[in-house]
mmCIF file of C-alpha atoms in Angstrom:
data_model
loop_
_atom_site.group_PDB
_atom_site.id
_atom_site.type_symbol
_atom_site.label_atom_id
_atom_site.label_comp_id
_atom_site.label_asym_id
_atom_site.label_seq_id
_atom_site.Cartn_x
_atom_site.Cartn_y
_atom_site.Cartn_z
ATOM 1 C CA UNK A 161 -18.585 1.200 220.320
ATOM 2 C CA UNK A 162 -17.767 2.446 223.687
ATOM 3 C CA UNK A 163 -15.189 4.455 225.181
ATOM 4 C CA UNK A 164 -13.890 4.860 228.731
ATOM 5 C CA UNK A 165 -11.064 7.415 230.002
ATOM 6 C CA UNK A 166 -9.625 7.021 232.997
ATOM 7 C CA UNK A 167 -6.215 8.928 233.888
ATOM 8 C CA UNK A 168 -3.131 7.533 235.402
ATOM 9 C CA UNK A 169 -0.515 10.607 236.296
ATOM 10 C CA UNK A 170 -0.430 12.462 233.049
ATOM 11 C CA UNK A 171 -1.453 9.067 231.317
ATOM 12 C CA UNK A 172 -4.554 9.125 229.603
ATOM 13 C CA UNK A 173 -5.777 5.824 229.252
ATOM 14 C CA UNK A 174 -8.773 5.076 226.694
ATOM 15 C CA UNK A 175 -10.507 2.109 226.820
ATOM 16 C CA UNK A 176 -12.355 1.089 223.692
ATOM 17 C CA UNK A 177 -14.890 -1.438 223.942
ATOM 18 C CA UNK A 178 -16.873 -2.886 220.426
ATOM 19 C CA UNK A 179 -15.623 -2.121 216.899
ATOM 20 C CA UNK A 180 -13.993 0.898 215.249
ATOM 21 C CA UNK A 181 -15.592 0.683 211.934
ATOM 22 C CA UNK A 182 -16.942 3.468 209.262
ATOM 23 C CA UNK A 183 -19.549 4.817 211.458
ATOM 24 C CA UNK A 184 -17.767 4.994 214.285
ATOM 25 C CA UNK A 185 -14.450 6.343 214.096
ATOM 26 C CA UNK A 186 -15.345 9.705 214.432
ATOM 27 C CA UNK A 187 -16.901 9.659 218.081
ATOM 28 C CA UNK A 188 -13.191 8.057 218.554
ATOM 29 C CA UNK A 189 -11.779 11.006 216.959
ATOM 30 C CA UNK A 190 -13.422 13.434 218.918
ATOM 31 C CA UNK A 191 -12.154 11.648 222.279
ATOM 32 C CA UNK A 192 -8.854 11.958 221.011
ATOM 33 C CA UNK A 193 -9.884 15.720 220.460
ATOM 34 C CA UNK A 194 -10.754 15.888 223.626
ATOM 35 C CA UNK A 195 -8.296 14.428 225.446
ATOM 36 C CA UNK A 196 -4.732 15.161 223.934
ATOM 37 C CA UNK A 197 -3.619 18.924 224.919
ATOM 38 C CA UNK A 198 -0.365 19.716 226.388
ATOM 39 C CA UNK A 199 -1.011 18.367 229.529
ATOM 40 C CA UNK A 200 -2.359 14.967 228.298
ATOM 41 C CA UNK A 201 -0.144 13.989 225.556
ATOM 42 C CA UNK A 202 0.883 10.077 226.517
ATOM 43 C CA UNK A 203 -2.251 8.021 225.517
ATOM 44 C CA UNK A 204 -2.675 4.356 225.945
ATOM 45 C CA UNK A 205 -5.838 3.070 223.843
ATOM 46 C CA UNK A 206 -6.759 -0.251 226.270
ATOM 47 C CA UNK A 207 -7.894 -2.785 222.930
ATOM 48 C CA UNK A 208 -8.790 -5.886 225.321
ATOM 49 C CA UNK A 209 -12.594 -5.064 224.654
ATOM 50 C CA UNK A 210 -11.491 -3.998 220.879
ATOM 51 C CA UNK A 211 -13.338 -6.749 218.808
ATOM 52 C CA UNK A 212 -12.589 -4.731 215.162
ATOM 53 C CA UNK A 213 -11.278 -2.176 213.352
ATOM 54 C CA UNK A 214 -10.905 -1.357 210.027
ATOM 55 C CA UNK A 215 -9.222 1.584 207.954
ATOM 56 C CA UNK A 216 -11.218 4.148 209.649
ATOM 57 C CA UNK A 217 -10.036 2.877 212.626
ATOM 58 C CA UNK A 218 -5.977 2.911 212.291
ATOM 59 C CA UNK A 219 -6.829 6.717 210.054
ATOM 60 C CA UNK A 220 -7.908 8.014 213.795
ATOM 61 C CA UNK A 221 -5.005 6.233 215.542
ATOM 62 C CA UNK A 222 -2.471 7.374 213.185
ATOM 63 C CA UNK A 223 -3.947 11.118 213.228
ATOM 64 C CA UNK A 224 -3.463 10.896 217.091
ATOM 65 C CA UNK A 225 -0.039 9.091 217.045
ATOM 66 C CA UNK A 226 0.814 12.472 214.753
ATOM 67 C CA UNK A 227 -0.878 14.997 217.391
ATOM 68 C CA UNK A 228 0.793 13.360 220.489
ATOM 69 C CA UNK A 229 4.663 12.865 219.382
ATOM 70 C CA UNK A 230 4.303 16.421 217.837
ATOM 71 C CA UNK A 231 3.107 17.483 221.312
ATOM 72 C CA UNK A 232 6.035 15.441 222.609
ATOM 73 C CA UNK A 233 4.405 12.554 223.885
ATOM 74 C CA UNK A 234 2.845 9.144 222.053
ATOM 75 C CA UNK A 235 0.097 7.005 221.205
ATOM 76 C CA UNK A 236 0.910 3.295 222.275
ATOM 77 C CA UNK A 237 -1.682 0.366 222.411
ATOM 78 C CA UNK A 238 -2.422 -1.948 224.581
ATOM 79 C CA UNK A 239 -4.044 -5.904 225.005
ATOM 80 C CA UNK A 240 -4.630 -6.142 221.197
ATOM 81 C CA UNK A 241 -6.904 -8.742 220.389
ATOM 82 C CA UNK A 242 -6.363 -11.219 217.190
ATOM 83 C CA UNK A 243 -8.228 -9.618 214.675
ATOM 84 C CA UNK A 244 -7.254 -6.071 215.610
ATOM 85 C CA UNK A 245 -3.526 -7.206 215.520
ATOM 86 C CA UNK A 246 -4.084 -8.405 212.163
ATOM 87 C CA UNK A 247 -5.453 -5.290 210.624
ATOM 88 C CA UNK A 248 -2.670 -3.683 212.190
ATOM 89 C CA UNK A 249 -0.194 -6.111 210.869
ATOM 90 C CA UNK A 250 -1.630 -6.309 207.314
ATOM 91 C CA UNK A 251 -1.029 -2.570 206.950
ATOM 92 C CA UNK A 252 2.209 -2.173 208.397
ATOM 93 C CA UNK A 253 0.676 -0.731 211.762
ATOM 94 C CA UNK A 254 2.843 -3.145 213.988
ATOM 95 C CA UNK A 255 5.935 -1.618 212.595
ATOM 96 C CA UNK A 256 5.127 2.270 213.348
ATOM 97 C CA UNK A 257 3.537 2.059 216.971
ATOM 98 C CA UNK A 258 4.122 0.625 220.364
ATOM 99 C CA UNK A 259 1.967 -2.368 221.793
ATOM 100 C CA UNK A 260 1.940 -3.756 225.267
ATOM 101 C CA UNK A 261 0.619 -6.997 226.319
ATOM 102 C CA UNK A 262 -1.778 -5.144 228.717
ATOM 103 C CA UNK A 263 -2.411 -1.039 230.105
ATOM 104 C CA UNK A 264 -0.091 -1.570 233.336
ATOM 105 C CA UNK A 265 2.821 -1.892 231.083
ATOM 106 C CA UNK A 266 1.712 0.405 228.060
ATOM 107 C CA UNK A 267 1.215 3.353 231.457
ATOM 108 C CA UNK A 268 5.485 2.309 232.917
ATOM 109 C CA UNK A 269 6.440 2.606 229.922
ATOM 110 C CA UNK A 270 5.913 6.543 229.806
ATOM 111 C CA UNK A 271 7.494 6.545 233.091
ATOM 112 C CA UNK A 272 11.833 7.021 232.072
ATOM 113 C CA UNK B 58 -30.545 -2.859 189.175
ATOM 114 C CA UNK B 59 -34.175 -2.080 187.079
ATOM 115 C CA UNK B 60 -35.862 -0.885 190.632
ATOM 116 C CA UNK B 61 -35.931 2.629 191.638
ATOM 117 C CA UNK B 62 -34.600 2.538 195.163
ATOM 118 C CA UNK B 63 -36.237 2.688 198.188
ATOM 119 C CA UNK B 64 -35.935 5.306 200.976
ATOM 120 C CA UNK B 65 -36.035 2.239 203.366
ATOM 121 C CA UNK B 66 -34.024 -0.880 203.345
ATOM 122 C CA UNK B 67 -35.185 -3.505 201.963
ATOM 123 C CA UNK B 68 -34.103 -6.924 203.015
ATOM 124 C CA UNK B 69 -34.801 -10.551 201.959
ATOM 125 C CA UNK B 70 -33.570 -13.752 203.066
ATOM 126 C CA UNK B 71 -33.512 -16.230 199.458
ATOM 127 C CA UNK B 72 -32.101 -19.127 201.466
ATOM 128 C CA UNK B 73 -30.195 -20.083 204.734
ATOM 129 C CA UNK B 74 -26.786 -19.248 203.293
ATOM 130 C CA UNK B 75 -27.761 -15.992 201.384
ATOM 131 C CA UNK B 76 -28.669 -12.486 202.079
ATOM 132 C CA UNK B 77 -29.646 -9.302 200.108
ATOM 133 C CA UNK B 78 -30.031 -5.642 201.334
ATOM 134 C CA UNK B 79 -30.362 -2.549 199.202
ATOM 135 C CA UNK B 80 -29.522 0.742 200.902
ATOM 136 C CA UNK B 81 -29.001 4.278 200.087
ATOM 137 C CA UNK B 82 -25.344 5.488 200.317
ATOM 138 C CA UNK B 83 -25.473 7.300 204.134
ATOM 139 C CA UNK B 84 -23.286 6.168 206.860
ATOM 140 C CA UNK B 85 -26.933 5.834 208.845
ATOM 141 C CA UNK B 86 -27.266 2.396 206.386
ATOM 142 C CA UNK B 87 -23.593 1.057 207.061
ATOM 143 C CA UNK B 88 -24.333 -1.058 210.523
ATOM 144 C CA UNK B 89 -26.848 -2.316 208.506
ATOM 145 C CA UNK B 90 -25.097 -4.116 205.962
ATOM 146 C CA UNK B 91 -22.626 -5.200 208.413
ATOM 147 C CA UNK B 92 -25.441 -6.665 210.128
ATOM 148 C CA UNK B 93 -26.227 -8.326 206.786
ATOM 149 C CA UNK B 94 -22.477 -10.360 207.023
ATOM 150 C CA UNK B 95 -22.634 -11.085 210.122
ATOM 151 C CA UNK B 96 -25.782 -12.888 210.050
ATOM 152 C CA UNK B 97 -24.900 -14.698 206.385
ATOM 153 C CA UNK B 98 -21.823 -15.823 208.272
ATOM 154 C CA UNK B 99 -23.381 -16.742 211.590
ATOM 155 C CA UNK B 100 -26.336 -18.645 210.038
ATOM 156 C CA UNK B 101 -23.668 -20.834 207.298
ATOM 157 C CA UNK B 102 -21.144 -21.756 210.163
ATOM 158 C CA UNK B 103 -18.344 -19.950 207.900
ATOM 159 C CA UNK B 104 -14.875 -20.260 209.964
ATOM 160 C CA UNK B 105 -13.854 -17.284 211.714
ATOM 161 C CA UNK B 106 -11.293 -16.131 210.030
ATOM 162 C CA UNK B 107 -14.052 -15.935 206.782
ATOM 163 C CA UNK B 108 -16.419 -14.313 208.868
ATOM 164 C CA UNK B 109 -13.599 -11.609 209.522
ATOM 165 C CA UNK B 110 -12.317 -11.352 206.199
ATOM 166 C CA UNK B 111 -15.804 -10.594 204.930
ATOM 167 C CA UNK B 112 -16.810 -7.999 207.307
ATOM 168 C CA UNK B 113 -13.409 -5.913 206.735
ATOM 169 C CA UNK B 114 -13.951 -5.987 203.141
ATOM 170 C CA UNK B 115 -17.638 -4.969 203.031
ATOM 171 C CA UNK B 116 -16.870 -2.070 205.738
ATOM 172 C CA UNK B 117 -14.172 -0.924 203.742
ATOM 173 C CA UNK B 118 -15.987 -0.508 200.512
ATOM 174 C CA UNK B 119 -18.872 0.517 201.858
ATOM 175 C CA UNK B 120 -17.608 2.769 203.704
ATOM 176 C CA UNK B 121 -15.838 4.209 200.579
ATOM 177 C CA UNK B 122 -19.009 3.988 198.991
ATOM 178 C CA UNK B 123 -20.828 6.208 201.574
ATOM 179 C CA UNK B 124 -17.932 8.842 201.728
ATOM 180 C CA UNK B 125 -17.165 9.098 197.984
ATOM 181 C CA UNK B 126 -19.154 6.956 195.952
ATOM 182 C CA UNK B 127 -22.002 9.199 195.283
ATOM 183 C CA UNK B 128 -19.804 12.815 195.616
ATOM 184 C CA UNK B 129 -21.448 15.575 193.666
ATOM 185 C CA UNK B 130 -24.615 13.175 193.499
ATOM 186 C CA UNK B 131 -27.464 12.965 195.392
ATOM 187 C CA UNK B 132 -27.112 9.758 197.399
ATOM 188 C CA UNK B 133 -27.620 6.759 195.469
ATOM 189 C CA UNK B 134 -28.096 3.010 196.574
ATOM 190 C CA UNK B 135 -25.756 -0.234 197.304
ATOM 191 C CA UNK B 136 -27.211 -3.431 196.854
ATOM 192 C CA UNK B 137 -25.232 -6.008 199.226
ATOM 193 C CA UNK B 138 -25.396 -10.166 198.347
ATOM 194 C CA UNK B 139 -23.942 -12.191 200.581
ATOM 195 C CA UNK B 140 -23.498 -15.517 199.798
ATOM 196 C CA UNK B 141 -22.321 -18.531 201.209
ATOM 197 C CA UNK B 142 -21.073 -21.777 198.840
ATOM 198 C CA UNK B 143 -19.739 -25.011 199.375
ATOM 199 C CA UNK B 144 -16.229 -24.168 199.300
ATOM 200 C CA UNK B 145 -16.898 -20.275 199.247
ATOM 201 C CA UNK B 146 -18.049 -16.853 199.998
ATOM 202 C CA UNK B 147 -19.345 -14.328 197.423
ATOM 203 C CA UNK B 148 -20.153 -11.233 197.942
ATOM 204 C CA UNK B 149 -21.391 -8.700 195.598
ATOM 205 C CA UNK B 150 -21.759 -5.080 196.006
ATOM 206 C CA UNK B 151 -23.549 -2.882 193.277
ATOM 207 C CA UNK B 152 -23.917 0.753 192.785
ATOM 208 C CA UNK B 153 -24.327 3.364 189.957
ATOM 209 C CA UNK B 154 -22.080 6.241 191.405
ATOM 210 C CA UNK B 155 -18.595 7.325 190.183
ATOM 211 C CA UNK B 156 -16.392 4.061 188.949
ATOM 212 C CA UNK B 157 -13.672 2.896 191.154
ATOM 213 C CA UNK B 158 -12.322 -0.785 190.904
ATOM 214 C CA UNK B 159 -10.553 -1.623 194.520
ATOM 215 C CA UNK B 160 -7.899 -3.325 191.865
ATOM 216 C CA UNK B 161 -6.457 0.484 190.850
ATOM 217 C CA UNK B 162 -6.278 1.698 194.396
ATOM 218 C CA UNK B 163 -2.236 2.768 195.022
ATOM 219 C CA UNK B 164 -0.791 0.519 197.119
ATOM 220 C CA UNK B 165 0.055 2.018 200.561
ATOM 221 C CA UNK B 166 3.580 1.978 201.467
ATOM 222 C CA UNK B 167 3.191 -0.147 204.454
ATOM 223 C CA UNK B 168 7.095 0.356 205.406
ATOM 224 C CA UNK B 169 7.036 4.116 205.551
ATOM 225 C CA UNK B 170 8.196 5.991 209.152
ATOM 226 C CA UNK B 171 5.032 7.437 210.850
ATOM 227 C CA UNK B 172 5.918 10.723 209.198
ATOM 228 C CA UNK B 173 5.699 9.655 205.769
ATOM 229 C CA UNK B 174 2.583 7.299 206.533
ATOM 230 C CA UNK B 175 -0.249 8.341 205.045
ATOM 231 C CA UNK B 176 -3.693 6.709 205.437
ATOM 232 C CA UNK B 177 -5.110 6.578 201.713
ATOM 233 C CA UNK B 178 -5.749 3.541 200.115
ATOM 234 C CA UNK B 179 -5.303 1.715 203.172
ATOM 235 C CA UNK B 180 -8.931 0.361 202.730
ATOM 236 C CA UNK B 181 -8.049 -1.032 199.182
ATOM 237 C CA UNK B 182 -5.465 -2.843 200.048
ATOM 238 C CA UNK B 183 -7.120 -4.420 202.955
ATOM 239 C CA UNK B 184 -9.449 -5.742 201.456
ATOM 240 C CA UNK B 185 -6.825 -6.882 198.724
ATOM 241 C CA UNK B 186 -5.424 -8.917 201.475
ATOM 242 C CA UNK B 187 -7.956 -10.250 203.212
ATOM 243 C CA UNK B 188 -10.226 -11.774 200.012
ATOM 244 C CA UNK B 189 -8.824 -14.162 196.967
ATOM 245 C CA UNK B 190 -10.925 -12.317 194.242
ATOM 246 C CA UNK B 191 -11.849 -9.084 193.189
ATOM 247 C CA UNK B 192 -13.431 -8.359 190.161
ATOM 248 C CA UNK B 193 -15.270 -4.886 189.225
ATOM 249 C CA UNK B 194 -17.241 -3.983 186.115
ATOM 250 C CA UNK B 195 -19.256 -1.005 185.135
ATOM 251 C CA UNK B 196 -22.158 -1.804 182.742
ATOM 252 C CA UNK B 197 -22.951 0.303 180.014
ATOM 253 C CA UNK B 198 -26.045 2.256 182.203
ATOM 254 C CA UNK B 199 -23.284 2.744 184.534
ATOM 255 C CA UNK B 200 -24.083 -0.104 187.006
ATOM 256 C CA UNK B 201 -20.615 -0.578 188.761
ATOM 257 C CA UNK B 202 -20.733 -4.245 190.003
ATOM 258 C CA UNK B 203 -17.545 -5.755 192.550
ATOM 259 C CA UNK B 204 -17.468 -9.401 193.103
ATOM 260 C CA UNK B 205 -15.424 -10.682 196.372
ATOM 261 C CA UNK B 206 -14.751 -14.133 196.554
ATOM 262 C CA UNK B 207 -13.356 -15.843 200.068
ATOM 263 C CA UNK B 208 -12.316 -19.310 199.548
ATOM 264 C CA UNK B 209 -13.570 -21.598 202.676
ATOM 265 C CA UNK B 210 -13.404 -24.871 204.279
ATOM 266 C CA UNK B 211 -16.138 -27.704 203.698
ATOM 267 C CA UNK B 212 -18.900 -26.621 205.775
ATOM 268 C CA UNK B 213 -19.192 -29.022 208.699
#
């Protein structure tokens, strides 16, 4: 798995490329560590390189959906592939968070 | 399993369709054993959807496996079969550490508001979803042993 962050005003936008699985959540975890303070509290996790996730996976995204609405801001997802939508689906995922056909839109939608 | 396990991983390929690994329980061995699926898959043309299904639900219980299986134990092994039938996919994944059938898991509630939402169990009931069986046992030596069957097309 691979991650690229890139900022867009006070959008932090985190590319994920490969699969989230068991042995890699964590190094996604500690970008999310990393990255959400006060200043950088509206994330948008680019999934158009996101092959997989499992469990591990949605734990870390639902830990940082937590840390960034409590810090006033959000987590909110972007380009989902198929079998990354269906995880998210099959555990209820689809219903909690935001998800944008690609980053451009998941960024304006911060803005207003 | 009568074999004392290895340090290493041991791997065998019985047929085309059919794969074996035995591991120890460290999160160093998981990419392994998805490597295992992924090749079963690849090698019997399973559709993708299968393919998908099958990786999920060994990650998840693996991964379970890694994290708690073995807790207050010295790392012990999974042994990973991976097999693919005419009109299915079994998979069966054995180890001796503390019992836990994926059957008993609670059941998430996958309605709650993000502040209710917790992530426990979440792996469970994936992998409830995504196969048609799941059947556990625990021999008397305290051999757990969970069978995952994935019902598939005719193979082309």
């Amino acid at each position: 798995m691979e991650l690229a962050v890139t900022k867009s005003g006070a959008v932090c936008v985190v590319a994920v490329r490969g699969s989230i699985d068991g042995s890699t959540a964590a190094q996604l975890q500690q970008e999310f560590a990393a990255h959400v303070t006060g200043q950088y509290a509206q994330l948008v996790i680019d999934c158009s390189a996101l092959d997989y996730t499992s469990s591990a996976g949605l734990r870390v995204l639902l830990a940082g959906m937590k840390d960034t609405r409590r810090l006033g801001g959000d987590l909110r997802l972007a380009a989902v592939q198929g079998a990354v939508h269906k995880v998210l689906d099959l555990s209820g995922f689809t219903g909690i968070l935001k998800i944008y056909p690609d980053v451009q839109a998941a960024v304006d939608s911060y803005a207003g | 399993m009568t074999d004392a396990p290895s340090r290493d991983a041991t791997r065998s390929a019985v047929a085309d369709r059919e794969g074996r690994l035995t591991v120890i329980a460290s999160p160093d061995n998981l990419p392994r054993l998805l490597a295992l699926v992924d090749d079963v898959c690849r090698d019997s043309g399973v559709a993708p959807d299968v393919a998908f299904a099958a990786q999920l639900a060994v990650d998840e219980i693996c991964t379970n496996l890694i994290h708690h299986g073995y807790r207050g134990m010295s790392p012990g092994p999974i042994a990973l079969a991976v097999a693919a039938l005419d009109d299915r996919l079994v998979i069966r994944i054995v180890d001796r550490g503390h019992r836990f059938d994926p059957n008993d898991a609670p059941v998430p509630d996958v309605q709650a508001p993000i502040e209710q939402r917790q992530s426990g169990g979440l792996g469970c009931h994936l992998v409830r979803k995504v196969m048609d069986r799941i059947d556990y046992e625990t021999t008397a030596d305290g051999e757990n042993r969970l069978t995952l069957v994935k019902f598939t097309r005719a193979p082309s």
